[in-house]
């Protein structure tokens, strides 16, 4: 019942009660006074009637006043409060607040203030709720609020979803309404796999009430996350899932890039090395085949890099097919990778004989040569292969790769499309190469001279200057280091050194009275190609004060054949300076009479290989005689090399050979020995 009604009833009953009390008092007095005189009674009756009337009137007036001034206002205040509560508006109270300032007005003000605070609090709570909801929904991480599911011992073992944010809905690819009221184990596809781990975290969160974080987990489909679980009030907990799907994918991509070649999908250099290191660590024997595609640069240059890339992919597929070429055991024994560019590596586990190693190398070359087409272009690939084995050739990966690489380059040097097994001889060449340049600077080279004998004059008229490399372990043959020096470019320094020593020899011969003496030196094509070659030549002979006619420059056919026009031009300039030109080693390889005709020559040197059967083969003798006659017709002097016995000399004398060079006269000897040899052979008087 409302307060106003209660107050009204109280007032009503109070008025009735007061009226009854007064009436009772009146009746009591009246009965007492009835025993008195009539005049007195009449007088008191009138007085009490008047009093009773006045009492009733006054009660009615008081009730009316209280009802109007208090009860009605209380009722109005109650109505206003009800409306304010219903409408959430404290303005109702303010607009209807009585103007009179009394206790009730003050009460109304208090009520108004309290109502304002309540409304403000309600609005604040509503606003904070909205902010909280917005905050959760703008989170990039998935948020799930759950009611715990407990076992008989009170441990958390699962949870029922009671709220989620947008990120969680997107992560699980389900609408919010479909997720709410589901168990977490129903959302987490791999829950059973990681159940032990998840349950242990839930138990721990229930006991410690602290944050717990799990490891990376595959939660749903291809999506990965790191789960953080937070304890709330008793029986509730929240899960935040940090989505690491993209990070996981990038990590997997980086792992792939770190281990595999992106073009061919083969193992890359890093992974190959790791694999070989593992084999060595396990002491497993193996052989590696270092493969380089011959002339691959030409494919890129002529057909473009896209075609070149496709060729490399096909090469990778062909090499992978080796796993199935021999037997099923080969699948696990053969590993293929790409080192980079057009270089590939095949690793074959197990100890193989040389024959087995060569068989696999030949098979590699066979399958690469099998024809294939790319955009109407037909390919038959050739490859150079170098092979090394563990533990025979080395005990670490880098050494084995280096040795296989050396062997591969040896295959290249021999024309390509070959396979070579590493040997110590190859290593000797590499060591020689590394010390060649320093050997020239350290003057480890010495020039030896082999006499050239004039058949008609029967005297020594010249010599060929030949280098020897003096090392602590002995003298190294030119056959070993000359090809290497040509490859490295050190031949240019070597040629200059020989020219300087040849000039010194000429000066000594002048002192002995041998004014017509000539020293022949081999000059490389690499030296001739220098822009300043002629300037260097002139500078050296000027320094040594030598007449150019005393120096004869020897060239070989194999070096000039690729650019004959350039060679003719430069040799003409050299010859015009007074130097003589000789064509060395004629009769070997691509020997052609055409070169004798077009080159500016003074001397033709016939190679020793033609003299081997000179005594027993009439055809050989006829060929040499024809060469000599042709050379004489062209105005050339002829020197036959490799004369070792007197019968060869006599036969050459009969067919009019001009000069000979060979062991029959003398082997190459150092300068001091050569000087005294000339004095003795040519009967030169010794000066005191």
XYZ file of C-alpha atoms in Angstrom:
688
model
C 0.000 0.000 0.000
C 1.236 3.476 -0.887
C 2.540 5.781 1.800
C -0.137 8.460 1.040
C -2.971 6.020 1.548
C -1.414 4.777 4.746
C -1.119 8.341 6.064
C -4.739 9.101 4.959
C -6.101 6.035 6.734
C -4.041 6.879 9.810
C -5.468 10.396 9.826
C -8.999 9.153 9.261
C -8.834 6.631 12.091
C -7.167 9.190 14.321
C -10.021 11.666 13.706
C -12.670 9.014 14.375
C -10.817 7.933 17.503
C -10.549 11.509 18.816
C -14.229 12.092 18.033
C -15.240 8.901 19.859
C -13.078 9.810 22.830
C -14.538 13.300 23.047
C -18.092 11.931 22.598
C -17.477 9.385 25.336
C -16.190 12.083 27.623
C -19.230 14.164 26.793
C -21.690 11.316 27.525
C -19.870 10.558 30.792
C -20.063 14.134 31.919
C -23.609 14.397 30.758
C -24.705 11.379 32.871
C -22.944 12.820 35.844
C -24.499 16.159 35.451
C -27.982 14.735 34.963
C -28.145 14.296 38.641
C -27.844 18.064 39.086
C -30.500 20.776 38.602
C -32.304 21.097 35.298
C -31.036 24.580 34.646
C -27.471 23.451 34.947
C -28.005 20.448 32.659
C -29.565 22.590 30.020
C -26.698 24.930 30.187
C -24.077 22.093 29.957
C -25.932 20.348 27.171
C -25.786 23.386 25.027
C -22.123 23.855 25.853
C -21.195 20.219 25.126
C -23.211 20.171 21.917
C -21.366 23.235 20.839
C -18.029 21.607 21.876
C -18.916 18.374 20.063
C -19.870 20.297 16.978
C -16.733 22.303 17.098
C -14.692 19.134 17.610
C -16.211 17.447 14.571
C -15.781 20.577 12.511
C -12.165 20.998 13.673
C -11.366 17.313 12.914
C -12.893 17.670 9.494
C -10.900 20.832 8.843
C -7.668 19.248 10.139
C -8.213 16.150 8.004
C -8.965 18.252 4.959
C -5.859 20.364 5.564
C -3.572 17.345 6.147
C -5.084 15.508 3.221
C -4.510 18.446 0.927
C -1.160 19.614 2.193
C 0.505 16.315 3.050
C -1.314 13.234 1.825
C -2.082 14.574 -1.629
C 1.489 15.805 -2.083
C 2.841 12.482 -0.901
C 0.606 10.790 -3.432
C 1.787 13.140 -6.171
C 5.421 12.497 -5.199
C 4.874 8.735 -5.322
C 3.284 9.016 -8.774
C 6.209 11.097 -10.005
C 8.739 8.581 -8.651
C 6.848 5.736 -10.329
C 6.857 7.599 -13.622
C 10.554 8.418 -13.230
C 11.365 4.812 -12.590
C 9.229 3.675 -15.517
C 10.547 6.301 -17.913
C 14.081 6.624 -16.560
C 13.570 10.385 -16.353
C 14.303 12.412 -13.241
C 12.945 15.470 -15.058
C 9.407 14.354 -14.091
C 10.300 14.900 -10.479
C 11.839 18.243 -11.170
C 8.948 19.474 -13.338
C 6.338 18.330 -10.828
C 8.244 19.231 -7.707
C 6.065 21.356 -5.415
C 7.149 24.930 -5.094
C 6.732 24.978 -1.361
C 9.976 24.450 0.470
C 9.158 22.248 3.460
C 10.146 18.840 4.750
C 8.231 17.058 1.998
C 9.802 19.285 -0.624
C 13.212 18.433 0.779
C 12.299 14.792 0.730
C 11.315 15.141 -2.924
C 14.660 16.781 -3.679
C 16.522 13.950 -2.011
C 14.484 11.457 -3.969
C 15.268 13.415 -7.141
C 19.010 13.327 -6.396
C 18.956 9.640 -5.623
C 16.980 8.955 -8.781
C 19.473 11.006 -10.841
C 22.352 9.021 -9.409
C 20.586 5.757 -10.061
C 19.843 6.752 -13.649
C 23.397 7.996 -14.161
C 24.732 4.771 -12.713
C 22.457 2.764 -14.981
C 23.546 4.809 -18.005
C 27.219 4.430 -17.026
C 26.851 0.711 -16.591
C 25.114 0.463 -19.964
C 27.859 2.558 -21.566
C 30.639 0.503 -19.961
C 28.897 -2.676 -21.063
C 28.838 -1.340 -24.614
C 32.496 -0.277 -24.343
C 33.445 -3.685 -23.006
C 31.546 -5.370 -25.838
C 33.139 -3.050 -28.432
C 36.571 -3.590 -26.941
C 36.214 -7.341 -27.206
C 34.910 -7.106 -30.749
C 37.740 -4.933 -32.002
C 40.316 -7.350 -30.587
C 42.263 -9.154 -33.304
C 42.614 -12.131 -30.991
C 39.739 -14.507 -30.425
C 38.021 -14.117 -27.034
C 35.799 -16.846 -25.582
C 34.037 -16.674 -22.212
C 33.081 -20.070 -20.830
C 31.296 -21.689 -17.932
C 33.473 -24.456 -16.583
C 32.566 -28.107 -16.868
C 34.009 -29.943 -13.874
C 34.662 -33.576 -13.034
C 33.767 -35.355 -9.815
C 36.824 -33.859 -8.100
C 35.926 -30.307 -9.118
C 38.641 -30.010 -11.758
C 37.920 -28.044 -14.921
C 37.869 -30.442 -17.879
C 35.997 -28.397 -20.500
C 33.793 -25.357 -20.819
C 30.502 -24.178 -22.320
C 30.713 -21.019 -24.424
C 28.564 -18.187 -23.047
C 30.083 -15.305 -25.023
C 32.561 -14.713 -27.864
C 33.845 -11.770 -29.893
C 33.809 -11.269 -33.662
C 37.377 -12.493 -34.049
C 36.482 -15.843 -32.471
C 33.480 -16.174 -34.739
C 35.680 -15.523 -37.782
C 38.425 -17.839 -36.508
C 36.019 -20.765 -36.140
C 34.147 -19.782 -39.329
C 30.797 -19.941 -37.504
C 28.139 -17.429 -36.520
C 28.154 -16.249 -32.923
C 24.754 -17.770 -32.169
C 25.909 -21.193 -33.360
C 28.993 -21.136 -31.151
C 27.323 -20.031 -27.909
C 26.324 -22.977 -25.714
C 28.787 -25.256 -27.497
C 31.553 -27.021 -25.641
C 35.076 -25.849 -26.313
C 35.988 -29.434 -27.156
C 33.392 -29.297 -29.950
C 35.033 -26.230 -31.462
C 38.623 -27.436 -31.116
C 38.936 -30.118 -33.806
C 42.201 -31.475 -32.489
C 40.991 -31.485 -28.882
C 41.357 -35.241 -28.469
C 44.939 -35.110 -29.719
C 45.889 -32.337 -27.289
C 43.336 -33.265 -24.618
C 45.931 -34.191 -22.000
C 47.727 -30.890 -22.470
C 44.517 -28.787 -22.481
C 43.005 -30.531 -19.444
C 46.234 -30.085 -17.490
C 46.091 -26.352 -18.263
C 42.438 -26.160 -17.194
C 43.201 -27.934 -13.929
C 46.095 -25.597 -13.288
C 43.987 -22.509 -13.985
C 41.372 -23.737 -11.512
C 43.979 -24.252 -8.796
C 46.262 -21.239 -9.281
C 43.835 -18.688 -10.793
C 46.770 -17.382 -12.859
C 47.263 -17.080 -16.590
C 48.259 -20.240 -18.406
C 49.641 -20.335 -21.958
C 49.832 -23.387 -24.190
C 52.245 -24.127 -27.022
C 51.415 -23.672 -30.735
C 48.333 -25.772 -31.519
C 46.535 -26.708 -34.709
C 43.044 -25.736 -33.534
C 40.763 -25.977 -36.572
C 41.481 -26.844 -40.204
C 44.737 -25.195 -41.237
C 44.463 -22.572 -38.484
C 47.032 -22.426 -35.719
C 46.915 -20.537 -32.440
C 48.522 -20.006 -29.071
C 45.898 -20.394 -26.313
C 45.963 -18.222 -23.179
C 43.504 -19.163 -20.408
C 42.446 -16.777 -17.642
C 40.541 -17.601 -14.460
C 37.546 -15.375 -13.648
C 35.075 -15.851 -10.832
C 34.558 -19.347 -9.556
C 33.290 -21.705 -12.226
C 34.105 -19.417 -15.149
C 37.161 -18.842 -17.293
C 38.133 -17.050 -20.514
C 40.240 -18.192 -23.446
C 42.184 -15.855 -25.739
C 43.468 -17.422 -28.955
C 46.351 -15.625 -30.621
C 45.955 -16.505 -34.318
C 49.404 -17.484 -35.654
C 48.184 -19.109 -38.878
C 49.935 -16.563 -41.123
C 53.068 -16.664 -39.002
C 53.019 -20.466 -39.193
C 52.636 -20.354 -42.966
C 55.439 -17.815 -43.319
C 57.570 -19.926 -40.998
C 56.911 -23.000 -43.106
C 57.689 -21.019 -46.257
C 60.934 -19.749 -44.745
C 61.791 -23.276 -43.651
C 61.113 -24.483 -47.179
C 63.183 -21.669 -48.687
C 65.988 -22.472 -46.266
C 66.035 -26.119 -47.290
C 64.777 -26.384 -50.856
C 65.522 -24.838 -54.218
C 62.442 -22.864 -55.271
C 62.965 -23.441 -59.002
C 63.431 -27.217 -59.023
C 62.093 -28.234 -55.573
C 65.336 -30.137 -55.014
C 67.415 -29.827 -51.862
C 69.381 -26.585 -51.934
C 73.045 -26.058 -51.133
C 72.427 -25.586 -47.394
C 70.313 -28.719 -47.031
C 72.697 -30.752 -49.181
C 75.589 -29.784 -46.950
C 73.547 -30.623 -43.838
C 72.692 -34.007 -45.340
C 76.338 -34.760 -46.160
C 77.456 -33.644 -42.694
C 74.917 -36.058 -41.215
C 76.221 -38.920 -43.373
C 79.792 -38.210 -42.287
C 78.724 -37.990 -38.649
C 77.106 -41.430 -39.000
C 80.226 -42.687 -40.818
C 78.210 -43.738 -43.853
C 80.241 -44.127 -47.032
C 79.011 -42.239 -50.110
C 80.000 -40.730 -53.443
C 79.041 -37.312 -54.765
C 78.579 -36.445 -58.431
C 79.151 -32.765 -59.203
C 77.193 -32.061 -62.413
C 77.545 -28.989 -64.619
C 75.413 -28.620 -67.772
C 77.684 -27.946 -70.743
C 77.006 -24.784 -72.767
C 74.021 -23.846 -70.593
C 74.893 -20.155 -70.865
C 74.202 -20.373 -74.581
C 70.642 -21.572 -73.850
C 69.991 -18.567 -71.611
C 71.576 -16.138 -74.061
C 69.748 -17.398 -77.157
C 66.393 -18.636 -75.850
C 65.978 -16.567 -72.703
C 66.022 -17.261 -68.987
C 62.456 -18.595 -68.905
C 63.459 -21.398 -71.253
C 66.654 -21.861 -69.273
C 64.638 -22.245 -66.055
C 62.384 -24.825 -67.692
C 65.467 -26.751 -68.842
C 66.745 -26.794 -65.260
C 63.408 -28.131 -64.010
C 63.545 -30.931 -66.574
C 67.141 -31.695 -65.563
C 65.951 -31.967 -61.940
C 63.211 -34.430 -62.946
C 65.664 -36.496 -64.964
C 68.103 -36.675 -62.059
C 65.318 -37.649 -59.652
C 64.466 -40.533 -61.975
C 67.839 -42.047 -61.064
C 66.204 -43.225 -57.841
C 64.205 -45.748 -59.886
C 66.769 -46.563 -62.573
C 68.671 -49.415 -60.931
C 66.566 -51.072 -58.250
C 64.206 -50.231 -55.414
C 67.154 -49.933 -53.075
C 68.294 -46.898 -55.046
C 65.265 -44.918 -53.858
C 66.785 -44.578 -50.402
C 70.390 -44.435 -51.556
C 70.252 -41.596 -54.104
C 69.672 -37.963 -53.116
C 69.550 -35.090 -55.607
C 70.084 -31.371 -55.008
C 70.896 -28.139 -56.808
C 73.916 -26.097 -55.791
C 72.907 -23.112 -57.900
C 72.874 -22.024 -61.541
C 73.301 -25.094 -63.743
C 75.200 -27.049 -61.079
C 73.593 -30.114 -59.512
C 74.735 -32.678 -56.968
C 73.817 -36.354 -56.827
C 74.703 -38.205 -53.630
C 74.870 -42.008 -53.707
C 75.128 -43.772 -50.346
C 77.222 -46.906 -50.038
C 80.685 -48.035 -51.007
C 80.963 -48.411 -54.801
C 83.784 -49.645 -56.979
C 85.273 -47.401 -59.657
C 83.289 -49.369 -62.239
C 80.016 -48.799 -60.366
C 80.812 -45.106 -59.939
C 81.547 -44.730 -63.645
C 78.363 -46.624 -64.526
C 76.213 -44.168 -62.553
C 78.059 -41.194 -64.071
C 77.498 -42.601 -67.561
C 73.824 -43.146 -66.756
C 73.503 -39.519 -65.642
C 74.962 -38.359 -68.940
C 72.718 -40.750 -70.867
C 69.436 -39.583 -69.334
C 70.420 -35.922 -69.684
C 71.154 -36.476 -73.368
C 67.702 -37.973 -73.975
C 65.851 -35.625 -76.296
C 63.089 -33.306 -75.062
C 61.298 -30.256 -76.406
C 60.392 -26.840 -75.006
C 58.324 -24.543 -77.224
C 59.404 -26.316 -80.433
C 63.060 -26.234 -79.384
C 64.752 -29.642 -79.184
C 67.397 -30.295 -76.544
C 70.009 -33.015 -76.050
C 71.922 -31.909 -72.976
C 75.541 -32.742 -72.281
C 77.141 -32.503 -68.863
C 80.573 -32.530 -67.269
C 80.717 -34.566 -64.059
C 83.280 -34.628 -61.265
C 83.208 -37.351 -58.610
C 84.646 -37.691 -55.128
C 84.000 -40.239 -52.376
C 83.895 -40.408 -48.601
C 86.102 -41.391 -46.840
C 88.590 -42.142 -49.651
C 88.981 -38.523 -50.834
C 88.315 -36.513 -47.689
C 86.772 -36.428 -44.240
C 84.683 -33.240 -44.493
C 81.993 -31.881 -46.800
C 83.859 -28.854 -48.095
C 86.885 -30.883 -49.131
C 84.727 -33.452 -50.910
C 82.763 -30.774 -52.757
C 85.980 -29.021 -53.739
C 87.517 -32.231 -55.067
C 84.372 -33.087 -57.044
C 84.402 -29.535 -58.436
C 88.051 -29.916 -59.457
C 87.238 -33.174 -61.217
C 84.304 -31.556 -63.003
C 86.512 -28.766 -64.337
C 89.006 -31.327 -65.550
C 86.135 -32.833 -67.555
C 85.377 -29.365 -68.947
C 89.005 -28.848 -69.937
C 88.959 -32.063 -71.921
C 86.067 -30.873 -74.041
C 83.079 -31.490 -71.782
C 80.493 -34.280 -71.672
C 82.954 -36.382 -69.693
C 83.105 -37.667 -66.129
C 86.222 -37.719 -63.997
C 86.901 -39.387 -60.664
C 89.074 -37.288 -58.377
C 92.748 -38.219 -58.104
C 95.769 -36.845 -56.250
C 97.174 -35.690 -59.577
C 94.327 -33.197 -59.855
C 95.079 -31.910 -56.381
C 98.708 -31.458 -57.353
C 97.543 -29.264 -60.215
C 95.414 -27.147 -57.888
C 98.303 -26.704 -55.464
C 100.497 -25.822 -58.391
C 97.981 -23.254 -59.568
C 97.847 -21.579 -56.168
C 101.636 -21.199 -56.031
C 102.279 -20.388 -59.699
C 102.033 -16.592 -59.483
C 104.175 -16.356 -56.378
C 106.737 -18.674 -57.978
C 107.261 -16.169 -60.800
C 107.660 -13.300 -58.329
C 110.034 -15.372 -56.186
C 112.163 -16.236 -59.243
C 111.645 -19.966 -58.830
C 111.703 -20.280 -62.626
C 114.910 -20.748 -64.569
C 115.429 -20.617 -68.317
C 117.110 -23.604 -69.968
C 118.445 -23.515 -73.518
C 118.337 -26.308 -76.094
C 120.802 -25.852 -78.996
C 119.653 -25.586 -82.615
C 122.168 -27.141 -84.995
C 122.664 -25.894 -88.581
C 122.986 -29.031 -90.727
C 124.885 -27.259 -93.497
C 127.204 -25.157 -91.344
C 127.585 -27.988 -88.818
C 127.533 -25.599 -85.898
C 125.167 -24.282 -83.225
C 123.393 -21.232 -84.666
C 120.717 -20.714 -82.101
C 118.762 -22.119 -79.190
C 115.216 -22.449 -77.914
C 114.609 -20.899 -74.499
C 112.569 -23.227 -72.262
C 111.474 -22.664 -68.670
C 111.945 -24.994 -65.730
C 110.254 -24.638 -62.357
C 112.681 -25.397 -59.559
C 110.919 -26.448 -56.355
C 112.319 -28.027 -53.228
C 110.933 -31.399 -54.252
C 112.566 -31.132 -57.699
C 112.126 -29.669 -61.155
C 108.554 -29.539 -62.493
C 108.076 -30.329 -66.156
C 106.688 -27.562 -68.433
C 104.060 -30.054 -69.624
C 102.430 -29.728 -66.185
C 102.526 -26.002 -65.533
C 102.432 -24.380 -69.013
C 98.754 -25.363 -69.668
C 97.928 -24.217 -66.153
C 99.708 -20.888 -66.664
C 97.733 -20.340 -69.868
C 94.494 -20.988 -68.004
C 95.316 -18.628 -65.132
C 96.876 -15.908 -67.272
C 100.262 -16.264 -65.566
C 101.707 -17.264 -68.944
C 102.029 -13.554 -69.804
C 104.459 -12.904 -66.938
C 106.270 -16.107 -67.784
C 106.691 -15.049 -71.427
C 108.140 -11.691 -70.369
C 110.581 -13.408 -68.020
C 111.763 -15.775 -70.769
C 112.195 -12.880 -73.224
C 114.414 -11.023 -70.747
C 116.578 -14.136 -70.161
C 116.769 -14.769 -73.913
C 118.092 -11.236 -74.434
C 120.775 -11.830 -71.784
C 121.774 -15.037 -73.567
C 122.110 -13.163 -76.875
C 124.391 -10.603 -75.244
C 126.647 -13.393 -74.001
C 126.710 -14.949 -77.465
C 127.701 -11.569 -78.923
C 130.623 -11.492 -76.523
C 131.671 -14.910 -77.810
C 131.620 -13.616 -81.378
C 128.391 -15.368 -82.373
C 126.784 -12.323 -84.005
C 124.282 -14.384 -86.041
C 123.096 -16.334 -82.996
C 119.286 -16.419 -82.542
C 117.241 -17.375 -79.513
C 113.723 -18.736 -80.097
C 111.066 -18.188 -77.444
C 107.506 -19.507 -77.329
C 105.029 -16.665 -77.187
C 101.455 -17.328 -76.076
C 98.345 -16.058 -77.786
C 97.340 -14.477 -74.448
C 100.489 -12.324 -74.594
C 99.944 -11.357 -78.237
C 96.365 -10.253 -77.491
C 97.550 -7.566 -75.064
C 96.946 -4.047 -76.323
C 100.463 -3.041 -75.291
C 102.273 -6.259 -76.311
C 104.472 -4.599 -78.972
C 105.376 -1.764 -76.589
C 106.459 -4.322 -73.961
C 108.476 -6.216 -76.558
C 110.334 -3.136 -77.721
C 110.893 -1.953 -74.135
C 112.610 -5.228 -73.138
C 114.974 -5.470 -76.118
C 115.812 -1.789 -75.825
C 116.654 -2.233 -72.165
C 118.909 -5.226 -72.959
C 120.352 -3.533 -76.083
C 119.470 -6.420 -78.368
C 118.962 -6.358 -82.135
C 115.383 -7.621 -82.825
C 116.734 -9.983 -85.533
C 118.352 -12.046 -82.736
C 114.943 -12.963 -81.287
C 112.653 -15.480 -82.972
C 109.077 -15.645 -81.650
C 107.488 -19.093 -81.935
C 103.700 -19.495 -82.203
C 101.587 -22.662 -82.389
C 98.667 -23.443 -84.666
C 96.270 -24.437 -81.887
C 96.417 -20.921 -80.395
C 96.034 -18.844 -83.584
C 93.362 -20.890 -85.337
C 90.410 -19.093 -83.676
C 91.409 -15.592 -84.844
C 93.770 -15.937 -87.782
C 93.154 -12.409 -89.158
C 94.118 -10.726 -85.895
C 97.198 -12.950 -85.565
C 98.383 -12.143 -89.106
C 98.010 -8.426 -88.411
C 99.971 -8.420 -85.150
C 102.693 -10.741 -86.492
C 103.250 -8.446 -89.490
C 103.821 -5.532 -87.126
C 106.279 -7.599 -85.057
C 108.119 -8.814 -88.145
C 108.392 -5.258 -89.487
C 110.288 -4.364 -86.299
C 112.971 -6.926 -87.219
C 111.861 -9.920 -85.145
C 111.659 -13.319 -86.797
C 108.563 -15.538 -86.608
C 108.488 -19.349 -86.428
C 105.490 -21.704 -86.616
C 106.094 -24.345 -83.933
C 104.859 -27.953 -83.680
C 103.798 -28.167 -87.322
C 102.341 -31.590 -88.128
C 100.260 -31.869 -84.971
C 96.515 -31.407 -84.687
C 94.992 -29.023 -87.232
C 98.158 -28.496 -89.315
C 97.327 -26.872 -92.605
C 99.529 -25.766 -95.525
C 97.239 -22.754 -95.781
C 98.714 -21.294 -92.589
C 102.226 -21.542 -94.058
C 101.010 -19.441 -96.958
C 99.125 -16.684 -95.117
C 101.209 -16.261 -91.949
C 104.262 -13.916 -92.034
C 106.804 -16.662 -91.200
C 110.586 -17.062 -91.325
C 110.861 -20.580 -89.964
C 108.790 -23.764 -89.957
C 109.440 -26.151 -87.062
C 108.344 -29.731 -87.789
C 107.071 -31.544 -84.705
C 108.995 -34.511 -83.318
C 105.970 -36.789 -83.677
C 106.657 -37.018 -87.448
C 110.254 -38.102 -86.845
C 109.447 -41.174 -84.753
C 109.049 -43.454 -87.765
C 111.336 -41.523 -90.059
C 113.853 -44.365 -90.544
C 111.360 -47.134 -91.233
C 108.508 -45.370 -92.990
C 109.061 -44.071 -96.517
C 105.762 -42.174 -96.395
C 106.864 -40.209 -93.362
C 110.159 -39.379 -95.021
C 108.325 -38.258 -98.161
C 105.966 -36.059 -96.135
C 108.848 -34.367 -94.337
C 110.731 -33.926 -97.626
C 107.647 -32.368 -99.202
C 107.286 -29.987 -96.261
C 110.915 -28.970 -96.515
C 110.718 -28.373 -100.271
C 107.465 -26.400 -99.915
C 108.960 -24.295 -97.113
C 112.052 -23.560 -99.184
C 109.847 -22.588 -102.109
C 108.126 -20.078 -99.767
C 111.466 -18.835 -98.527
C 111.220 -20.471 -95.115
C 113.930 -22.030 -93.007
C 113.067 -25.537 -91.643
C 113.928 -26.907 -88.199
C 113.122 -30.548 -87.370
C 112.548 -31.180 -83.665
C 113.160 -34.362 -81.693
C 116.240 -35.656 -83.456
C 117.732 -38.251 -81.132
C 120.058 -40.441 -83.215
C 122.649 -39.880 -85.951
C 120.719 -41.847 -88.600
C 117.851 -39.367 -88.317
C 120.267 -36.514 -88.811
C 121.739 -38.141 -91.943
C 118.317 -38.713 -93.483
C 117.341 -35.100 -92.808
C 120.619 -33.926 -94.275
C 119.831 -35.826 -97.504
C 116.412 -34.136 -97.873
C 117.936 -30.704 -97.304
C 116.662 -29.956 -93.786
C 118.196 -26.677 -92.611
C 118.482 -27.223 -88.865
C 117.735 -29.798 -86.202
C 116.952 -29.699 -82.509
C 116.936 -32.640 -80.149
C 118.726 -34.851 -77.675
C 121.184 -35.973 -80.333
C 122.787 -32.537 -80.087
C 121.841 -31.745 -76.486
C 118.980 -31.769 -74.049
C 117.882 -28.364 -72.597
C 120.550 -27.155 -70.132
C 120.970 -24.192 -67.807
C 122.630 -21.075 -69.160
C 126.132 -21.589 -67.682
C 126.277 -25.126 -68.993
C 124.913 -23.950 -72.350
C 127.557 -21.231 -72.628
C 130.429 -23.682 -72.224
C 128.683 -26.180 -74.491
C 128.647 -23.570 -77.297
C 132.294 -22.736 -76.743
C 133.267 -26.389 -77.019
C 130.898 -27.369 -79.836
C 131.643 -24.362 -82.030
C 135.359 -24.424 -81.187
C 135.347 -20.923 -79.798
C 138.556 -19.787 -78.237
C 138.188 -19.128 -74.545
C 139.251 -15.698 -73.380
C 141.677 -15.503 -70.498
